[in-house]
Coordinates of N, CA and C and ligand atoms in Angstrom, one line a residue:
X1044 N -1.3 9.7 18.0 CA -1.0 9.6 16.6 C -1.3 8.2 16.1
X1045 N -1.8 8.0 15.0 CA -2.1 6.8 14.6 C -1.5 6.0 13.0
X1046 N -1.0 5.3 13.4 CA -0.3 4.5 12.4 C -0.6 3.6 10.8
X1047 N -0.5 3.9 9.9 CA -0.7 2.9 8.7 C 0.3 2.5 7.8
X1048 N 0.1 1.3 7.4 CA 1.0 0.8 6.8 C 1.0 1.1 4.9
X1049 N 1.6 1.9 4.3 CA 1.4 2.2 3.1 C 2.6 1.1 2.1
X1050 N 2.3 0.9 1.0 CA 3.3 0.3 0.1 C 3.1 0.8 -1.7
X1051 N 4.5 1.2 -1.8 CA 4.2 1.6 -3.0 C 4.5 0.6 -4.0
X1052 N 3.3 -0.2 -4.7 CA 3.4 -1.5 -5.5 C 4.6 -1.6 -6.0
X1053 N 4.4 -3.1 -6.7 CA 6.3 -3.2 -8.1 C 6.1 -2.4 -9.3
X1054 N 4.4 -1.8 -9.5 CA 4.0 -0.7 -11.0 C 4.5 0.0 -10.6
X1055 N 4.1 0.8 -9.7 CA 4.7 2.0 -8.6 C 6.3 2.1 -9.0
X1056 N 7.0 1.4 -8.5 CA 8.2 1.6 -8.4 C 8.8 1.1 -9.7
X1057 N 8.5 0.5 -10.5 CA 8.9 -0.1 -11.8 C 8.4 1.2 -12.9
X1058 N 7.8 2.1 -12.6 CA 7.5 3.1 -13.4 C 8.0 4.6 -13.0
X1059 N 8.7 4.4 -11.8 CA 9.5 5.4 -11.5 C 8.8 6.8 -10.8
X1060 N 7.5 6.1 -10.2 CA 6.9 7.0 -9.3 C 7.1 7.1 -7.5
X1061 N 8.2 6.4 -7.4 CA 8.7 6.7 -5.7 C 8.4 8.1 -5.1
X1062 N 8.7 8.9 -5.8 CA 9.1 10.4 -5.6 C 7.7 11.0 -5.7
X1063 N 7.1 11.0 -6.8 CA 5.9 11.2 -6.9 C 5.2 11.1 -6.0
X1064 N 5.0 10.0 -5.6 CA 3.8 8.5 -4.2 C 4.6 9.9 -2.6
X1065 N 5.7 10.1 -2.3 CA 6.3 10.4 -1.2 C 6.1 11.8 -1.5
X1066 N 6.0 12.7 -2.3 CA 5.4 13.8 -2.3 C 4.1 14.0 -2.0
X1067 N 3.2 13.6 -2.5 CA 2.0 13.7 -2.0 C 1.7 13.1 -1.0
X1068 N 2.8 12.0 -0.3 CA 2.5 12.0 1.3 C 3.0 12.8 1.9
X1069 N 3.9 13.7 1.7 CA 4.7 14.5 2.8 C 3.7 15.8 2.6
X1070 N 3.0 16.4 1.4 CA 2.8 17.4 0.8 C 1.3 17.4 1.7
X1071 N 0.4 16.2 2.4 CA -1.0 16.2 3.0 C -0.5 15.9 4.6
X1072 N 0.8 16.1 4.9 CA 0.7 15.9 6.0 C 0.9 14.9 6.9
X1073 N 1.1 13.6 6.4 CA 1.2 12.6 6.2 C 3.1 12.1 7.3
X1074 N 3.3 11.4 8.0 CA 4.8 11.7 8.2 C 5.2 10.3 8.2
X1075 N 6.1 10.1 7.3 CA 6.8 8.6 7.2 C 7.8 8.8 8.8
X1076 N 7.7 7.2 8.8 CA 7.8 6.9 10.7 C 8.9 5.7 10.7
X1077 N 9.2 5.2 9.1 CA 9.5 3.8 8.9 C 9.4 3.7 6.8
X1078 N 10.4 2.8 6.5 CA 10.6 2.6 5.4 C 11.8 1.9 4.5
X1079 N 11.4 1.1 3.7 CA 12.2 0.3 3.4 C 12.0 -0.4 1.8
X1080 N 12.6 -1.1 1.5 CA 12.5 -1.5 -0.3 C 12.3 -2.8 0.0
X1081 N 11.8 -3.8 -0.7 CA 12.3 -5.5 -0.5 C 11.3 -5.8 -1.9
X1082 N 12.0 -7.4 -2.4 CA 11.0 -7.9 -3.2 C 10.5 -9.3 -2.3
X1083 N 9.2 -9.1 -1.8 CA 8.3 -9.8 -1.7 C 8.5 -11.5 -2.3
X1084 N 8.9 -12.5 -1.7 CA 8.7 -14.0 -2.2 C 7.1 -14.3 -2.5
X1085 N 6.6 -15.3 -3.7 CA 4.7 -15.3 -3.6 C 4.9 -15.6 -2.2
X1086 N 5.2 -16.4 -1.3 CA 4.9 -17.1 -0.3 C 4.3 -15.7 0.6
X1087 N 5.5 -14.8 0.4 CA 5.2 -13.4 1.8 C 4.4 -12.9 1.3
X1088 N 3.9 -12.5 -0.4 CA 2.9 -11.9 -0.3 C 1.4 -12.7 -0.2
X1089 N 1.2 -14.1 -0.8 CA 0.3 -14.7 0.1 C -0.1 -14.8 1.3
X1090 N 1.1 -14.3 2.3 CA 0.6 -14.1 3.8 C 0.4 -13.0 3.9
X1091 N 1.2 -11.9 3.2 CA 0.5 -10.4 3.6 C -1.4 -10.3 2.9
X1092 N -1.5 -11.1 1.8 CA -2.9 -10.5 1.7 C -4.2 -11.7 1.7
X1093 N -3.4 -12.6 3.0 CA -4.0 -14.0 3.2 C -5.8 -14.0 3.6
X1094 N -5.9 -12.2 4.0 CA -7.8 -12.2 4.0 C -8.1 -12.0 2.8
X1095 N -7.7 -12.3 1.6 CA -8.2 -12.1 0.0 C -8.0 -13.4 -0.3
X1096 N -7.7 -14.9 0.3 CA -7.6 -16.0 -0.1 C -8.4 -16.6 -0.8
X1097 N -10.0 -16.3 -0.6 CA -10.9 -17.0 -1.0 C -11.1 -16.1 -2.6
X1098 N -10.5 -15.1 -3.2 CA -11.2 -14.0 -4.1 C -10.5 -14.6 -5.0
X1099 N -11.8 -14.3 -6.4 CA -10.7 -14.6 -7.4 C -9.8 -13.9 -7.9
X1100 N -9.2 -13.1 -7.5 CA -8.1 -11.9 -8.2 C -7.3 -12.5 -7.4
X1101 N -6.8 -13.5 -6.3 CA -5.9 -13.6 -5.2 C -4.5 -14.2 -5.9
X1102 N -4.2 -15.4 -6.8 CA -3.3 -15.1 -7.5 C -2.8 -14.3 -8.3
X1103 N -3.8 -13.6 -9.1 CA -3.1 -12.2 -9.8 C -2.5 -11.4 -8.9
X1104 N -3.3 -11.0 -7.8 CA -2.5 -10.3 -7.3 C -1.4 -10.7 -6.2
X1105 N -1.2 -11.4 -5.7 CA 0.2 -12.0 -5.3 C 1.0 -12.3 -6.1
X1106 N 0.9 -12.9 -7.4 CA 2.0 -12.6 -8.3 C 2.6 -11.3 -8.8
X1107 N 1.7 -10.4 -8.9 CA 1.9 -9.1 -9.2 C 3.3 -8.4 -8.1
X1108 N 2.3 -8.5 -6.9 CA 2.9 -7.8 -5.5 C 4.2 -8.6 -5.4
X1109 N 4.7 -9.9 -6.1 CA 6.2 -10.7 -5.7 C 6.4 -9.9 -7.4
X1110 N 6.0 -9.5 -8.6 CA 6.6 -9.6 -9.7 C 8.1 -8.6 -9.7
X1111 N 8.2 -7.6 -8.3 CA 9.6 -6.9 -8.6 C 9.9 -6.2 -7.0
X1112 N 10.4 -5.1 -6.7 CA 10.6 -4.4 -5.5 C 9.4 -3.8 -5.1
X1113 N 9.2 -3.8 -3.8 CA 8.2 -2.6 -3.3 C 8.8 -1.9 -2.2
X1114 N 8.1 -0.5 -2.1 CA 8.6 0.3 -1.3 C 8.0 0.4 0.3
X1115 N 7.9 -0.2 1.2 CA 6.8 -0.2 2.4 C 7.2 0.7 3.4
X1116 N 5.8 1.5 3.7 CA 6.6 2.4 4.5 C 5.2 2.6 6.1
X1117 N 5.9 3.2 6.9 CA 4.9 3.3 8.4 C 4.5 5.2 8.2
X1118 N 3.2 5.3 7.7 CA 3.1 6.4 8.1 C 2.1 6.9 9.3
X1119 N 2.7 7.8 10.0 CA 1.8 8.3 11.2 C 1.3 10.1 11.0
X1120 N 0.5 9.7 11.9 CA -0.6 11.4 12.2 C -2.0 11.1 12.2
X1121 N -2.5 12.1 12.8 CA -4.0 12.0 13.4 C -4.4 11.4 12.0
X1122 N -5.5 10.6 12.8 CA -6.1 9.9 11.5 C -5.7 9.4 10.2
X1123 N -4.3 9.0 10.3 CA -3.5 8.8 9.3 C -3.9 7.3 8.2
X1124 N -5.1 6.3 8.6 CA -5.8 5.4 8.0 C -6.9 5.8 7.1
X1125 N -7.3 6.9 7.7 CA -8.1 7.1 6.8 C -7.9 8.2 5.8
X1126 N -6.9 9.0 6.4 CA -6.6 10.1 5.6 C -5.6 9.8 4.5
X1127 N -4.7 8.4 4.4 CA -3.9 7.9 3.9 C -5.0 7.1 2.5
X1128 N -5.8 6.4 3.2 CA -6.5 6.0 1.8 C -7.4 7.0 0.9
X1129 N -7.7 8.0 1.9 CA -8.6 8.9 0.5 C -7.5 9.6 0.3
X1130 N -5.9 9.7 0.3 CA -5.2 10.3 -0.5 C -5.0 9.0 -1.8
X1131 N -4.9 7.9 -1.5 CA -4.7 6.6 -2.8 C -6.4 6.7 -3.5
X1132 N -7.3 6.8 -3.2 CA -8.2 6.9 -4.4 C -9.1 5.2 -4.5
X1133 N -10.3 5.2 -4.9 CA -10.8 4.0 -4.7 C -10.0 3.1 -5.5
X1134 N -10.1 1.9 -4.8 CA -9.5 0.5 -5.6 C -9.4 0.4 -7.3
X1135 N -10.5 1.0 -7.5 CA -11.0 0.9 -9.0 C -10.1 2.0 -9.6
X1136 N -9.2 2.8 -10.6 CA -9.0 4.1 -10.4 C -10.0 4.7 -11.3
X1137 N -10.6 3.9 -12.2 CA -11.7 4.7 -12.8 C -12.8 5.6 -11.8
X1138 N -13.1 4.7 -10.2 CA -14.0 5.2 -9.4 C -12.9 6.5 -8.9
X1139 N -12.1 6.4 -9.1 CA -11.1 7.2 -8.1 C -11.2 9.0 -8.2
X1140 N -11.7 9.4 -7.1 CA -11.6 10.5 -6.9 C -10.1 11.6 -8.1
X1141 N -10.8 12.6 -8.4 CA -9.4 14.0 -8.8 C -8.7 13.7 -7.7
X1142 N -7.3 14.3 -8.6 CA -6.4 14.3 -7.1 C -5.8 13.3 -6.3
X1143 N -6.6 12.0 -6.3 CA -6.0 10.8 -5.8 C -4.6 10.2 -6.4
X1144 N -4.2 9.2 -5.7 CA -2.8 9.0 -6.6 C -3.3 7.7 -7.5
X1145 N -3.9 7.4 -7.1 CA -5.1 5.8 -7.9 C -5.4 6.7 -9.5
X1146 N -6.1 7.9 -9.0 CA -6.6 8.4 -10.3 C -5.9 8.9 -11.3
X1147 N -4.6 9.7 -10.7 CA -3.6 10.2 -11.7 C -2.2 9.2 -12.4
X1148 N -2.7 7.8 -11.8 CA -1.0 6.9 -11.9 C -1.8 5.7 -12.1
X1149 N -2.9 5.4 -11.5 CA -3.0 3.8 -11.6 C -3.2 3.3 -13.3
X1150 N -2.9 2.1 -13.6 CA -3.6 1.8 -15.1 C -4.6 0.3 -15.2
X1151 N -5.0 -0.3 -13.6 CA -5.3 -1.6 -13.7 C -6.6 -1.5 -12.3
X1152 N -7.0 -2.7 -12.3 CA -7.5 -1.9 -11.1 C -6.7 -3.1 -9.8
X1153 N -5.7 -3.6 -10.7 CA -4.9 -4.8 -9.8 C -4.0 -3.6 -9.8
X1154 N -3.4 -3.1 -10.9 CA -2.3 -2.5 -11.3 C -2.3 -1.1 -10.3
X1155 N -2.1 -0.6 -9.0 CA -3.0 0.2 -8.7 C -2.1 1.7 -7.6
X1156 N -0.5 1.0 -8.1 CA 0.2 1.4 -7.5 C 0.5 1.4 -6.0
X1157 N -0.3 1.9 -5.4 CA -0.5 2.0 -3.6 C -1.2 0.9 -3.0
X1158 N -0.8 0.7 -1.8 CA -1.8 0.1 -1.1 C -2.2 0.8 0.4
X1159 N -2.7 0.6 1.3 CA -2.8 1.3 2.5 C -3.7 0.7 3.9
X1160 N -3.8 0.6 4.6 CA -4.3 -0.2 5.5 C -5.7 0.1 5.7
X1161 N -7.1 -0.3 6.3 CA -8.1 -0.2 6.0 C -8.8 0.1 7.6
X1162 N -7.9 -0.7 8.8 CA -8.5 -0.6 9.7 C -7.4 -0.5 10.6
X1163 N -7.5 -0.2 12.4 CA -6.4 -0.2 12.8 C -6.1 -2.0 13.0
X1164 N -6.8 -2.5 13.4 CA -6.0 -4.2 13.3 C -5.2 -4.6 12.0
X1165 N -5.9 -4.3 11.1 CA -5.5 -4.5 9.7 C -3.8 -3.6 10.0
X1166 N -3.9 -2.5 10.3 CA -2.8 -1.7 10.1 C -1.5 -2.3 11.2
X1167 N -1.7 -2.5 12.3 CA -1.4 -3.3 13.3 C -1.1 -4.5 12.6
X1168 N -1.5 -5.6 11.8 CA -1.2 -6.7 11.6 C 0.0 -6.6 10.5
X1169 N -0.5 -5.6 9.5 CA 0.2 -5.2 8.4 C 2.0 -4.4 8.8
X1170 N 1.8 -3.4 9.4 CA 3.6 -3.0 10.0 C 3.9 -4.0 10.6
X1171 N 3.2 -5.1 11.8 CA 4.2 -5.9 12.3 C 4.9 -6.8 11.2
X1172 N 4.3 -7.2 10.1 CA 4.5 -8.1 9.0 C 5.9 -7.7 8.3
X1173 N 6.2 -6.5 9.1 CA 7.4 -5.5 8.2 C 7.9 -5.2 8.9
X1174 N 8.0 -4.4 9.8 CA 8.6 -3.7 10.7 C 8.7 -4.0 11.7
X1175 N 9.8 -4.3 12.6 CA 10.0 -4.3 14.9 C 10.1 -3.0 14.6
X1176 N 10.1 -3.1 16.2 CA 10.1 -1.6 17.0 C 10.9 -0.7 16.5
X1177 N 12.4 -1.3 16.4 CA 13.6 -0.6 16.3 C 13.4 0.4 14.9
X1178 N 12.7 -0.2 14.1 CA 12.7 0.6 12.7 C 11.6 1.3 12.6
X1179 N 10.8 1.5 13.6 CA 9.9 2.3 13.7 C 10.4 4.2 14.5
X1180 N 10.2 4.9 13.7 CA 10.7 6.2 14.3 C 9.6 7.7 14.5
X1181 N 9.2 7.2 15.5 CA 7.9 7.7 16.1 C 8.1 9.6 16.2
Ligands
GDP1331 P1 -7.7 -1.7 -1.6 O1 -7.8 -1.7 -0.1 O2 -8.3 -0.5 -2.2 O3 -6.2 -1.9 -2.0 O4 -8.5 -2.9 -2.2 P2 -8.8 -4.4 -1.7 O5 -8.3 -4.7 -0.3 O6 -10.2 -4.7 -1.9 O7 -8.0 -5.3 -2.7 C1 -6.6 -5.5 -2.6 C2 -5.9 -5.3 -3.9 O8 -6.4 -6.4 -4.7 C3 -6.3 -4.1 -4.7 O9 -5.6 -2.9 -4.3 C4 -6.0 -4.5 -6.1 O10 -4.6 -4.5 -6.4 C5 -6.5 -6.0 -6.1 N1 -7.9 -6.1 -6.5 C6 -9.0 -5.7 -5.8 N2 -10.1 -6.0 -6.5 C7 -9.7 -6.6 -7.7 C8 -10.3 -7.1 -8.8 O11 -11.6 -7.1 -8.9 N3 -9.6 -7.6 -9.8 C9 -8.2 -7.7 -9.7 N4 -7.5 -8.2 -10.8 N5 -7.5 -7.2 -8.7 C10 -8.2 -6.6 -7.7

């Protein structure tokens, strides 16, 4: 089984799509393993998206990701990296696939609701940043 780290942004959760974002994860198969609420300090979210340092979106979006709560969660299942991001929809939501959650919810292409991990190190770097063992429920 393989593991990714999903977060449902402060749009996400400040617009009252928790329910929504967790239906269409439970609904593709998808199995939450781990999960939790917190608001993000700039400081933690400049370390969570510290390979975007050099981009110019990098303050916008770490102020964004500290502007309120997020919801971060561990989901597992075969191929759950890749199958987790073509359920969120490209970065852009204009590019975003029907059906994605990017395409039906996002309004920014900062603003984008989800996030999801891209690789397994990435995904690996990203739950440990959140989660020990203990809150992990395999
Ligand atoms: P993701 O893997 O699809 O989330 O995309 P990236 O890893 O490339 O970018 C991380 C996050 O930065 C995205 O989800 C957006 O919130 C934000 N972002 C990416 N590209 C841009 C951009 O061109 N402008 C702005 N303002 N934000 C961006």
């Amino acid at each position: 089984m393989e593991r990714t780290l999903s977060i449902i942004k402060p749009d996400g959760v400040s617009r009252g799509l928790i329910g929504d974002v967790i239906k269409k994860i439970e609904g593709r198969g998808l199995k939450i393993v781990a999960m939790k609420m917190l608001h993000l300090t700039p400081a933690e979210a400049r370390g969570f998206y510290a390979v975007h340092r050099e981009r110019p979106f990098f303050e916008g979006l770490t102020t964004f990701m500290s502007s309120g709560p997020a919801v971060v969660m561990v989901l597992g299942g075969d191929n759950a990296i890749a199958r987790w991001r073509e359920l969120m929809g490209a970065t852009d939501y204009r590019k975003a696939a029907e059906g994605t959650i990017r395409r039906e919810f996002a309004t920014d292409i900062e603003k984008n609701v989800v996030h999801g991990s891209d690789a397994p190190e990435t995904a690996a770097f990203e739950i440990g940043y959140f989660f020990n063992r203990l809150e992990i429920f395999v």
